[in-house]
Amino acid sequence: MTAWLWVLGAVVILAVVTLPYLRAHPRPSTDRARSLLSRLEHELDRSDITEAARAEAERCRTLAGSALADDAAARAERWAGAGLRAVGVTAPKRPR
């Protein structure tokens, strides 16, 4: 009887310790924010962009990069999308 209590206690402790790791889901928005930021950097390599649009897009790129560094992926997505719109490229819609 005592052995069953030890086994049951060990199983409960293991379940409590591993449950947060099993429930954690990777955030897909971080991947999307990185993708949009990469696309913005690619678009900034074009030569047909006006100086005002380039300055605005570079400002958005800087803000998106700093938001990504602060682990604020949603904000990074918004800034990268704003930068893409500044250079005349439509950012893809967020999948539902």
PDB file of N, CA and C in Angstrom:
ATOM      1  N   MET A   1       0.828  -1.197   0.000  1.00  0.00           N
ATOM      2  CA  MET A   1       0.000   0.000   0.000  1.00  0.00           C
ATOM      3  C   MET A   1       0.865   1.250   0.000  1.00  0.00           C
ATOM      4  N   THR A   2       1.955   1.249   0.741  1.00  0.00           N
ATOM      5  CA  THR A   2       2.829   2.416   0.809  1.00  0.00           C
ATOM      6  C   THR A   2       3.511   2.661  -0.534  1.00  0.00           C
ATOM      7  N   ALA A   3       3.873   1.599  -1.236  1.00  0.00           N
ATOM      8  CA  ALA A   3       4.528   1.755  -2.529  1.00  0.00           C
ATOM      9  C   ALA A   3       3.607   2.445  -3.532  1.00  0.00           C
ATOM     10  N   TRP A   4       2.316   2.120  -3.490  1.00  0.00           N
ATOM     11  CA  TRP A   4       1.375   2.770  -4.400  1.00  0.00           C
ATOM     12  C   TRP A   4       1.272   4.262  -4.126  1.00  0.00           C
ATOM     13  N   LEU A   5       1.343   4.654  -2.889  1.00  0.00           N
ATOM     14  CA  LEU A   5       1.301   6.076  -2.558  1.00  0.00           C
ATOM     15  C   LEU A   5       2.533   6.803  -3.111  1.00  0.00           C
ATOM     16  N   TRP A   6       3.705   6.156  -3.008  1.00  0.00           N
ATOM     17  CA  TRP A   6       4.927   6.755  -3.550  1.00  0.00           C
ATOM     18  C   TRP A   6       4.837   6.882  -5.073  1.00  0.00           C
ATOM     19  N   VAL A   7       4.346   5.852  -5.720  1.00  0.00           N
ATOM     20  CA  VAL A   7       4.212   5.881  -7.184  1.00  0.00           C
ATOM     21  C   VAL A   7       3.197   6.946  -7.596  1.00  0.00           C
ATOM     22  N   LEU A   8       2.076   6.993  -6.924  1.00  0.00           N
ATOM     23  CA  LEU A   8       1.054   7.987  -7.234  1.00  0.00           C
ATOM     24  C   LEU A   8       1.589   9.404  -7.009  1.00  0.00           C
ATOM     25  N   GLY A   9       2.311   9.606  -5.939  1.00  0.00           N
ATOM     26  CA  GLY A   9       2.906  10.911  -5.665  1.00  0.00           C
ATOM     27  C   GLY A   9       3.908  11.314  -6.745  1.00  0.00           C
ATOM     28  N   ALA A  10       4.716  10.375  -7.191  1.00  0.00           N
ATOM     29  CA  ALA A  10       5.694  10.667  -8.248  1.00  0.00           C
ATOM     30  C   ALA A  10       4.999  11.020  -9.551  1.00  0.00           C
ATOM     31  N   VAL A  11       3.914  10.312  -9.877  1.00  0.00           N
ATOM     32  CA  VAL A  11       3.176  10.597 -11.108  1.00  0.00           C
ATOM     33  C   VAL A  11       2.536  11.984 -11.040  1.00  0.00           C
ATOM     34  N   VAL A  12       1.984  12.328  -9.893  1.00  0.00           N
ATOM     35  CA  VAL A  12       1.364  13.640  -9.727  1.00  0.00           C
ATOM     36  C   VAL A  12       2.415  14.737  -9.860  1.00  0.00           C
ATOM     37  N   ILE A  13       3.559  14.565  -9.234  1.00  0.00           N
ATOM     38  CA  ILE A  13       4.630  15.568  -9.324  1.00  0.00           C
ATOM     39  C   ILE A  13       5.112  15.710 -10.766  1.00  0.00           C
ATOM     40  N   LEU A  14       5.304  14.593 -11.455  1.00  0.00           N
ATOM     41  CA  LEU A  14       5.717  14.644 -12.855  1.00  0.00           C
ATOM     42  C   LEU A  14       4.683  15.357 -13.725  1.00  0.00           C
ATOM     43  N   ALA A  15       3.416  15.087 -13.477  1.00  0.00           N
ATOM     44  CA  ALA A  15       2.358  15.724 -14.264  1.00  0.00           C
ATOM     45  C   ALA A  15       2.330  17.226 -14.023  1.00  0.00           C
ATOM     46  N   VAL A  16       2.482  17.635 -12.779  1.00  0.00           N
ATOM     47  CA  VAL A  16       2.458  19.062 -12.446  1.00  0.00           C
ATOM     48  C   VAL A  16       3.668  19.782 -13.043  1.00  0.00           C
ATOM     49  N   VAL A  17       4.806  19.141 -13.044  1.00  0.00           N
ATOM     50  CA  VAL A  17       6.016  19.773 -13.563  1.00  0.00           C
ATOM     51  C   VAL A  17       6.003  19.849 -15.089  1.00  0.00           C
ATOM     52  N   THR A  18       5.533  18.821 -15.768  1.00  0.00           N
ATOM     53  CA  THR A  18       5.596  18.799 -17.233  1.00  0.00           C
ATOM     54  C   THR A  18       4.392  19.423 -17.922  1.00  0.00           C
ATOM     55  N   LEU A  19       3.303  19.646 -17.234  1.00  0.00           N
ATOM     56  CA  LEU A  19       2.107  20.203 -17.854  1.00  0.00           C
ATOM     57  C   LEU A  19       2.348  21.569 -18.502  1.00  0.00           C
ATOM     58  N   PRO A  20       3.019  22.516 -17.867  1.00  0.00           N
ATOM     59  CA  PRO A  20       3.240  23.802 -18.552  1.00  0.00           C
ATOM     60  C   PRO A  20       4.036  23.664 -19.847  1.00  0.00           C
ATOM     61  N   TYR A  21       4.977  22.741 -19.902  1.00  0.00           N
ATOM     62  CA  TYR A  21       5.755  22.553 -21.120  1.00  0.00           C
ATOM     63  C   TYR A  21       4.922  21.918 -22.230  1.00  0.00           C
ATOM     64  N   LEU A  22       3.997  21.068 -21.865  1.00  0.00           N
ATOM     65  CA  LEU A  22       3.147  20.431 -22.862  1.00  0.00           C
ATOM     66  C   LEU A  22       2.101  21.392 -23.413  1.00  0.00           C
ATOM     67  N   ARG A  23       1.673  22.341 -22.601  1.00  0.00           N
ATOM     68  CA  ARG A  23       0.647  23.280 -23.017  1.00  0.00           C
ATOM     69  C   ARG A  23       1.207  24.474 -23.760  1.00  0.00           C
ATOM     70  N   ALA A  24       2.493  24.736 -23.648  1.00  0.00           N
ATOM     71  CA  ALA A  24       3.090  25.889 -24.303  1.00  0.00           C
ATOM     72  C   ALA A  24       3.081  25.703 -25.818  1.00  0.00           C
ATOM     73  N   HIS A  25       2.587  26.694 -26.516  1.00  0.00           N
ATOM     74  CA  HIS A  25       2.528  26.659 -27.970  1.00  0.00           C
ATOM     75  C   HIS A  25       3.461  27.737 -28.516  1.00  0.00           C
ATOM     76  N   PRO A  26       4.212  27.448 -29.544  1.00  0.00           N
ATOM     77  CA  PRO A  26       5.032  28.491 -30.146  1.00  0.00           C
ATOM     78  C   PRO A  26       4.136  29.552 -30.785  1.00  0.00           C
ATOM     79  N   ARG A  27       4.564  30.770 -30.705  1.00  0.00           N
ATOM     80  CA  ARG A  27       3.763  31.848 -31.251  1.00  0.00           C
ATOM     81  C   ARG A  27       4.041  32.007 -32.742  1.00  0.00           C
ATOM     82  N   PRO A  28       3.060  31.744 -33.561  1.00  0.00           N
ATOM     83  CA  PRO A  28       3.292  31.886 -34.995  1.00  0.00           C
ATOM     84  C   PRO A  28       3.455  33.327 -35.415  1.00  0.00           C
ATOM     85  N   SER A  29       2.960  34.277 -34.618  1.00  0.00           N
ATOM     86  CA  SER A  29       3.073  35.675 -35.011  1.00  0.00           C
ATOM     87  C   SER A  29       4.532  36.138 -35.028  1.00  0.00           C
ATOM     88  N   THR A  30       5.409  35.513 -34.239  1.00  0.00           N
ATOM     89  CA  THR A  30       6.818  35.869 -34.285  1.00  0.00           C
ATOM     90  C   THR A  30       7.390  35.512 -35.655  1.00  0.00           C
ATOM     91  N   ASP A  31       7.024  34.356 -36.161  1.00  0.00           N
ATOM     92  CA  ASP A  31       7.479  33.966 -37.495  1.00  0.00           C
ATOM     93  C   ASP A  31       6.931  34.918 -38.554  1.00  0.00           C
ATOM     94  N   ARG A  32       5.674  35.277 -38.408  1.00  0.00           N
ATOM     95  CA  ARG A  32       5.059  36.193 -39.367  1.00  0.00           C
ATOM     96  C   ARG A  32       5.713  37.567 -39.301  1.00  0.00           C
ATOM     97  N   ALA A  33       5.996  38.047 -38.098  1.00  0.00           N
ATOM     98  CA  ALA A  33       6.642  39.349 -37.958  1.00  0.00           C
ATOM     99  C   ALA A  33       8.031  39.326 -38.587  1.00  0.00           C
ATOM    100  N   ARG A  34       8.770  38.258 -38.378  1.00  0.00           N
ATOM    101  CA  ARG A  34      10.093  38.142 -38.999  1.00  0.00           C
ATOM    102  C   ARG A  34       9.987  38.095 -40.522  1.00  0.00           C
ATOM    103  N   SER A  35       8.970  37.405 -41.021  1.00  0.00           N
ATOM    104  CA  SER A  35       8.769  37.316 -42.456  1.00  0.00           C
ATOM    105  C   SER A  35       8.439  38.681 -43.058  1.00  0.00           C
ATOM    106  N   LEU A  36       7.543  39.427 -42.403  1.00  0.00           N
ATOM    107  CA  LEU A  36       7.200  40.758 -42.893  1.00  0.00           C
ATOM    108  C   LEU A  36       8.393  41.697 -42.831  1.00  0.00           C
ATOM    109  N   LEU A  37       9.182  41.580 -41.776  1.00  0.00           N
ATOM    110  CA  LEU A  37      10.367  42.426 -41.647  1.00  0.00           C
ATOM    111  C   LEU A  37      11.382  42.097 -42.736  1.00  0.00           C
ATOM    112  N   SER A  38      11.535  40.830 -43.050  1.00  0.00           N
ATOM    113  CA  SER A  38      12.438  40.425 -44.121  1.00  0.00           C
ATOM    114  C   SER A  38      11.942  40.941 -45.470  1.00  0.00           C
ATOM    115  N   ARG A  39      10.635  40.861 -45.677  1.00  0.00           N
ATOM    116  CA  ARG A  39      10.071  41.370 -46.928  1.00  0.00           C
ATOM    117  C   ARG A  39      10.266  42.879 -47.038  1.00  0.00           C
ATOM    118  N   LEU A  40      10.119  43.597 -45.920  1.00  0.00           N
ATOM    119  CA  LEU A  40      10.335  45.040 -45.919  1.00  0.00           C
ATOM    120  C   LEU A  40      11.784  45.365 -46.273  1.00  0.00           C
ATOM    121  N   GLU A  41      12.722  44.628 -45.699  1.00  0.00           N
ATOM    122  CA  GLU A  41      14.129  44.862 -46.023  1.00  0.00           C
ATOM    123  C   GLU A  41      14.408  44.589 -47.497  1.00  0.00           C
ATOM    124  N   HIS A  42      13.753  43.575 -48.038  1.00  0.00           N
ATOM    125  CA  HIS A  42      13.905  43.272 -49.463  1.00  0.00           C
ATOM    126  C   HIS A  42      13.354  44.414 -50.315  1.00  0.00           C
ATOM    127  N   GLU A  43      12.207  44.933 -49.937  1.00  0.00           N
ATOM    128  CA  GLU A  43      11.596  46.022 -50.702  1.00  0.00           C
ATOM    129  C   GLU A  43      12.416  47.307 -50.605  1.00  0.00           C
ATOM    130  N   LEU A  44      13.121  47.502 -49.518  1.00  0.00           N
ATOM    131  CA  LEU A  44      13.945  48.707 -49.385  1.00  0.00           C
ATOM    132  C   LEU A  44      15.149  48.690 -50.321  1.00  0.00           C
ATOM    133  N   ASP A  45      15.477  47.542 -50.884  1.00  0.00           N
ATOM    134  CA  ASP A  45      16.584  47.457 -51.825  1.00  0.00           C
ATOM    135  C   ASP A  45      16.215  47.990 -53.209  1.00  0.00           C
ATOM    136  N   ARG A  46      14.939  48.223 -53.445  1.00  0.00           N
ATOM    137  CA  ARG A  46      14.519  48.754 -54.740  1.00  0.00           C
ATOM    138  C   ARG A  46      15.037  50.178 -54.919  1.00  0.00           C
ATOM    139  N   SER A  47      15.242  50.589 -56.152  1.00  0.00           N
ATOM    140  CA  SER A  47      15.767  51.934 -56.408  1.00  0.00           C
ATOM    141  C   SER A  47      14.679  52.931 -56.793  1.00  0.00           C
ATOM    142  N   ASP A  48      13.460  52.468 -57.019  1.00  0.00           N
ATOM    143  CA  ASP A  48      12.398  53.375 -57.473  1.00  0.00           C
ATOM    144  C   ASP A  48      11.545  53.943 -56.336  1.00  0.00           C
ATOM    145  N   ILE A  49      12.067  53.960 -55.134  1.00  0.00           N
ATOM    146  CA  ILE A  49      11.326  54.454 -53.977  1.00  0.00           C
ATOM    147  C   ILE A  49      11.735  55.904 -53.727  1.00  0.00           C
ATOM    148  N   THR A  50      10.754  56.761 -53.460  1.00  0.00           N
ATOM    149  CA  THR A  50      11.073  58.161 -53.156  1.00  0.00           C
ATOM    150  C   THR A  50      11.797  58.250 -51.813  1.00  0.00           C
ATOM    151  N   GLU A  51      12.507  59.343 -51.623  1.00  0.00           N
ATOM    152  CA  GLU A  51      13.264  59.522 -50.378  1.00  0.00           C
ATOM    153  C   GLU A  51      12.354  59.568 -49.155  1.00  0.00           C
ATOM    154  N   ALA A  52      11.194  60.214 -49.290  1.00  0.00           N
ATOM    155  CA  ALA A  52      10.261  60.303 -48.159  1.00  0.00           C
ATOM    156  C   ALA A  52       9.720  58.916 -47.804  1.00  0.00           C
ATOM    157  N   ALA A  53       9.369  58.143 -48.827  1.00  0.00           N
ATOM    158  CA  ALA A  53       8.852  56.795 -48.577  1.00  0.00           C
ATOM    159  C   ALA A  53       9.941  55.910 -47.988  1.00  0.00           C
ATOM    160  N   ARG A  54      11.164  56.042 -48.478  1.00  0.00           N
ATOM    161  CA  ARG A  54      12.281  55.252 -47.954  1.00  0.00           C
ATOM    162  C   ARG A  54      12.546  55.595 -46.481  1.00  0.00           C
ATOM    163  N   ALA A  55      12.515  56.893 -46.161  1.00  0.00           N
ATOM    164  CA  ALA A  55      12.749  57.306 -44.777  1.00  0.00           C
ATOM    165  C   ALA A  55      11.678  56.748 -43.842  1.00  0.00           C
ATOM    166  N   GLU A  56      10.420  56.814 -44.297  1.00  0.00           N
ATOM    167  CA  GLU A  56       9.319  56.281 -43.473  1.00  0.00           C
ATOM    168  C   GLU A  56       9.437  54.768 -43.316  1.00  0.00           C
ATOM    169  N   ALA A  57       9.774  54.069 -44.395  1.00  0.00           N
ATOM    170  CA  ALA A  57       9.911  52.611 -44.336  1.00  0.00           C
ATOM    171  C   ALA A  57      11.078  52.209 -43.446  1.00  0.00           C
ATOM    172  N   GLU A  58      12.179  52.948 -43.502  1.00  0.00           N
ATOM    173  CA  GLU A  58      13.325  52.633 -42.638  1.00  0.00           C
ATOM    174  C   GLU A  58      12.996  52.890 -41.174  1.00  0.00           C
ATOM    175  N   ARG A  59      12.202  53.941 -40.921  1.00  0.00           N
ATOM    176  CA  ARG A  59      11.763  54.211 -39.545  1.00  0.00           C
ATOM    177  C   ARG A  59      10.893  53.062 -39.044  1.00  0.00           C
ATOM    178  N   CYS A  60       9.981  52.601 -39.890  1.00  0.00           N
ATOM    179  CA  CYS A  60       9.115  51.481 -39.520  1.00  0.00           C
ATOM    180  C   CYS A  60       9.933  50.208 -39.321  1.00  0.00           C
ATOM    181  N   ARG A  61      10.949  49.999 -40.154  1.00  0.00           N
ATOM    182  CA  ARG A  61      11.806  48.822 -40.016  1.00  0.00           C
ATOM    183  C   ARG A  61      12.532  48.844 -38.675  1.00  0.00           C
ATOM    184  N   THR A  62      13.027  50.012 -38.296  1.00  0.00           N
ATOM    185  CA  THR A  62      13.721  50.135 -37.008  1.00  0.00           C
ATOM    186  C   THR A  62      12.764  49.849 -35.848  1.00  0.00           C
ATOM    187  N   LEU A  63      11.569  50.414 -35.922  1.00  0.00           N
ATOM    188  CA  LEU A  63      10.589  50.194 -34.854  1.00  0.00           C
ATOM    189  C   LEU A  63      10.128  48.742 -34.803  1.00  0.00           C
ATOM    190  N   ALA A  64       9.962  48.115 -35.963  1.00  0.00           N
ATOM    191  CA  ALA A  64       9.564  46.701 -35.997  1.00  0.00           C
ATOM    192  C   ALA A  64      10.663  45.824 -35.422  1.00  0.00           C
ATOM    193  N   GLY A  65      11.903  46.120 -35.747  1.00  0.00           N
ATOM    194  CA  GLY A  65      13.019  45.340 -35.205  1.00  0.00           C
ATOM    195  C   GLY A  65      13.136  45.468 -33.704  1.00  0.00           C
ATOM    196  N   SER A  66      12.928  46.691 -33.191  1.00  0.00           N
ATOM    197  CA  SER A  66      13.015  46.856 -31.735  1.00  0.00           C
ATOM    198  C   SER A  66      11.829  46.199 -31.039  1.00  0.00           C
ATOM    199  N   ALA A  67      10.660  46.217 -31.661  1.00  0.00           N
ATOM    200  CA  ALA A  67       9.502  45.531 -31.070  1.00  0.00           C
ATOM    201  C   ALA A  67       9.734  44.027 -31.054  1.00  0.00           C
ATOM    202  N   LEU A  68      10.372  43.514 -32.097  1.00  0.00           N
ATOM    203  CA  LEU A  68      10.666  42.091 -32.145  1.00  0.00           C
ATOM    204  C   LEU A  68      11.682  41.710 -31.077  1.00  0.00           C
ATOM    205  N   ALA A  69      12.626  42.595 -30.818  1.00  0.00           N
ATOM    206  CA  ALA A  69      13.619  42.337 -29.777  1.00  0.00           C
ATOM    207  C   ALA A  69      12.986  42.357 -28.390  1.00  0.00           C
ATOM    208  N   ASP A  70      11.916  43.142 -28.224  1.00  0.00           N
ATOM    209  CA  ASP A  70      11.208  43.205 -26.945  1.00  0.00           C
ATOM    210  C   ASP A  70      10.165  42.111 -26.814  1.00  0.00           C
ATOM    211  N   ASP A  71      10.122  41.193 -27.785  1.00  0.00           N
ATOM    212  CA  ASP A  71       9.179  40.079 -27.796  1.00  0.00           C
ATOM    213  C   ASP A  71       7.733  40.566 -27.889  1.00  0.00           C
ATOM    214  N   ALA A  72       7.532  41.619 -28.675  1.00  0.00           N
ATOM    215  CA  ALA A  72       6.194  42.137 -28.936  1.00  0.00           C
ATOM    216  C   ALA A  72       5.893  41.921 -30.409  1.00  0.00           C
ATOM    217  N   ALA A  73       5.593  40.698 -30.762  1.00  0.00           N
ATOM    218  CA  ALA A  73       5.454  40.310 -32.167  1.00  0.00           C
ATOM    219  C   ALA A  73       4.284  41.008 -32.851  1.00  0.00           C
ATOM    220  N   ALA A  74       3.195  41.220 -32.152  1.00  0.00           N
ATOM    221  CA  ALA A  74       2.042  41.880 -32.777  1.00  0.00           C
ATOM    222  C   ALA A  74       2.393  43.307 -33.168  1.00  0.00           C
ATOM    223  N   ARG A  75       3.114  43.994 -32.296  1.00  0.00           N
ATOM    224  CA  ARG A  75       3.531  45.361 -32.609  1.00  0.00           C
ATOM    225  C   ARG A  75       4.535  45.363 -33.763  1.00  0.00           C
ATOM    226  N   ALA A  76       5.419  44.380 -33.791  1.00  0.00           N
ATOM    227  CA  ALA A  76       6.386  44.272 -34.887  1.00  0.00           C
ATOM    228  C   ALA A  76       5.670  44.035 -36.214  1.00  0.00           C
ATOM    229  N   GLU A  77       4.622  43.227 -36.191  1.00  0.00           N
ATOM    230  CA  GLU A  77       3.824  42.999 -37.407  1.00  0.00           C
ATOM    231  C   GLU A  77       3.208  44.290 -37.902  1.00  0.00           C
ATOM    232  N   ARG A  78       2.652  45.071 -36.976  1.00  0.00           N
ATOM    233  CA  ARG A  78       2.020  46.328 -37.376  1.00  0.00           C
ATOM    234  C   ARG A  78       3.028  47.291 -37.990  1.00  0.00           C
ATOM    235  N   TRP A  79       4.210  47.407 -37.371  1.00  0.00           N
ATOM    236  CA  TRP A  79       5.217  48.329 -37.896  1.00  0.00           C
ATOM    237  C   TRP A  79       5.763  47.859 -39.238  1.00  0.00           C
ATOM    238  N   ALA A  80       5.994  46.564 -39.386  1.00  0.00           N
ATOM    239  CA  ALA A  80       6.487  46.044 -40.666  1.00  0.00           C
ATOM    240  C   ALA A  80       5.438  46.241 -41.751  1.00  0.00           C
ATOM    241  N   GLY A  81       4.169  46.043 -41.423  1.00  0.00           N
ATOM    242  CA  GLY A  81       3.087  46.285 -42.379  1.00  0.00           C
ATOM    243  C   GLY A  81       2.997  47.745 -42.770  1.00  0.00           C
ATOM    244  N   ALA A  82       3.194  48.636 -41.794  1.00  0.00           N
ATOM    245  CA  ALA A  82       3.184  50.076 -42.097  1.00  0.00           C
ATOM    246  C   ALA A  82       4.349  50.438 -43.011  1.00  0.00           C
ATOM    247  N   GLY A  83       5.490  49.828 -42.791  1.00  0.00           N
ATOM    248  CA  GLY A  83       6.646  50.085 -43.651  1.00  0.00           C
ATOM    249  C   GLY A  83       6.410  49.586 -45.066  1.00  0.00           C
ATOM    250  N   LEU A  84       5.787  48.420 -45.194  1.00  0.00           N
ATOM    251  CA  LEU A  84       5.469  47.903 -46.523  1.00  0.00           C
ATOM    252  C   LEU A  84       4.474  48.812 -47.245  1.00  0.00           C
ATOM    253  N   ARG A  85       3.483  49.306 -46.514  1.00  0.00           N
ATOM    254  CA  ARG A  85       2.528  50.226 -47.129  1.00  0.00           C
ATOM    255  C   ARG A  85       3.207  51.531 -47.539  1.00  0.00           C
ATOM    256  N   ALA A  86       4.224  51.954 -46.780  1.00  0.00           N
ATOM    257  CA  ALA A  86       4.929  53.197 -47.108  1.00  0.00           C
ATOM    258  C   ALA A  86       5.667  53.088 -48.440  1.00  0.00           C
ATOM    259  N   VAL A  87       6.154  51.913 -48.774  1.00  0.00           N
ATOM    260  CA  VAL A  87       6.849  51.745 -50.053  1.00  0.00           C
ATOM    261  C   VAL A  87       5.904  51.270 -51.150  1.00  0.00           C
ATOM    262  N   GLY A  88       4.615  51.180 -50.852  1.00  0.00           N
ATOM    263  CA  GLY A  88       3.634  50.849 -51.870  1.00  0.00           C
ATOM    264  C   GLY A  88       3.364  49.380 -52.054  1.00  0.00           C
ATOM    265  N   VAL A  89       3.711  48.567 -51.067  1.00  0.00           N
ATOM    266  CA  VAL A  89       3.463  47.131 -51.149  1.00  0.00           C
ATOM    267  C   VAL A  89       2.380  46.788 -50.142  1.00  0.00           C
ATOM    268  N   THR A  90       1.416  45.995 -50.565  1.00  0.00           N
ATOM    269  CA  THR A  90       0.344  45.584 -49.670  1.00  0.00           C
ATOM    270  C   THR A  90       0.817  44.388 -48.846  1.00  0.00           C
ATOM    271  N   ALA A  91       0.756  44.517 -47.540  1.00  0.00           N
ATOM    272  CA  ALA A  91       1.120  43.400 -46.666  1.00  0.00           C
ATOM    273  C   ALA A  91       0.024  42.349 -46.743  1.00  0.00           C
ATOM    274  N   PRO A  92       0.399  41.069 -46.753  1.00  0.00           N
ATOM    275  CA  PRO A  92      -0.626  40.021 -46.807  1.00  0.00           C
ATOM    276  C   PRO A  92      -1.494  40.034 -45.566  1.00  0.00           C
ATOM    277  N   LYS A  93      -2.735  39.641 -45.757  1.00  0.00           N
ATOM    278  CA  LYS A  93      -3.668  39.593 -44.625  1.00  0.00           C
ATOM    279  C   LYS A  93      -3.265  38.496 -43.657  1.00  0.00           C
ATOM    280  N   ARG A  94      -3.595  38.718 -42.404  1.00  0.00           N
ATOM    281  CA  ARG A  94      -3.325  37.736 -41.361  1.00  0.00           C
ATOM    282  C   ARG A  94      -4.279  36.563 -41.521  1.00  0.00           C
ATOM    283  N   PRO A  95      -3.739  35.332 -41.579  1.00  0.00           N
ATOM    284  CA  PRO A  95      -4.639  34.169 -41.704  1.00  0.00           C
ATOM    285  C   PRO A  95      -5.474  33.984 -40.440  1.00  0.00           C
ATOM    286  N   ARG A  96      -6.670  33.494 -40.621  1.00  0.00           N
ATOM    287  CA  ARG A  96      -7.543  33.299 -39.457  1.00  0.00           C
ATOM    288  C   ARG A  96      -7.568  31.876 -39.035  1.00  0.00           C
TER     289      ARG A  96
END
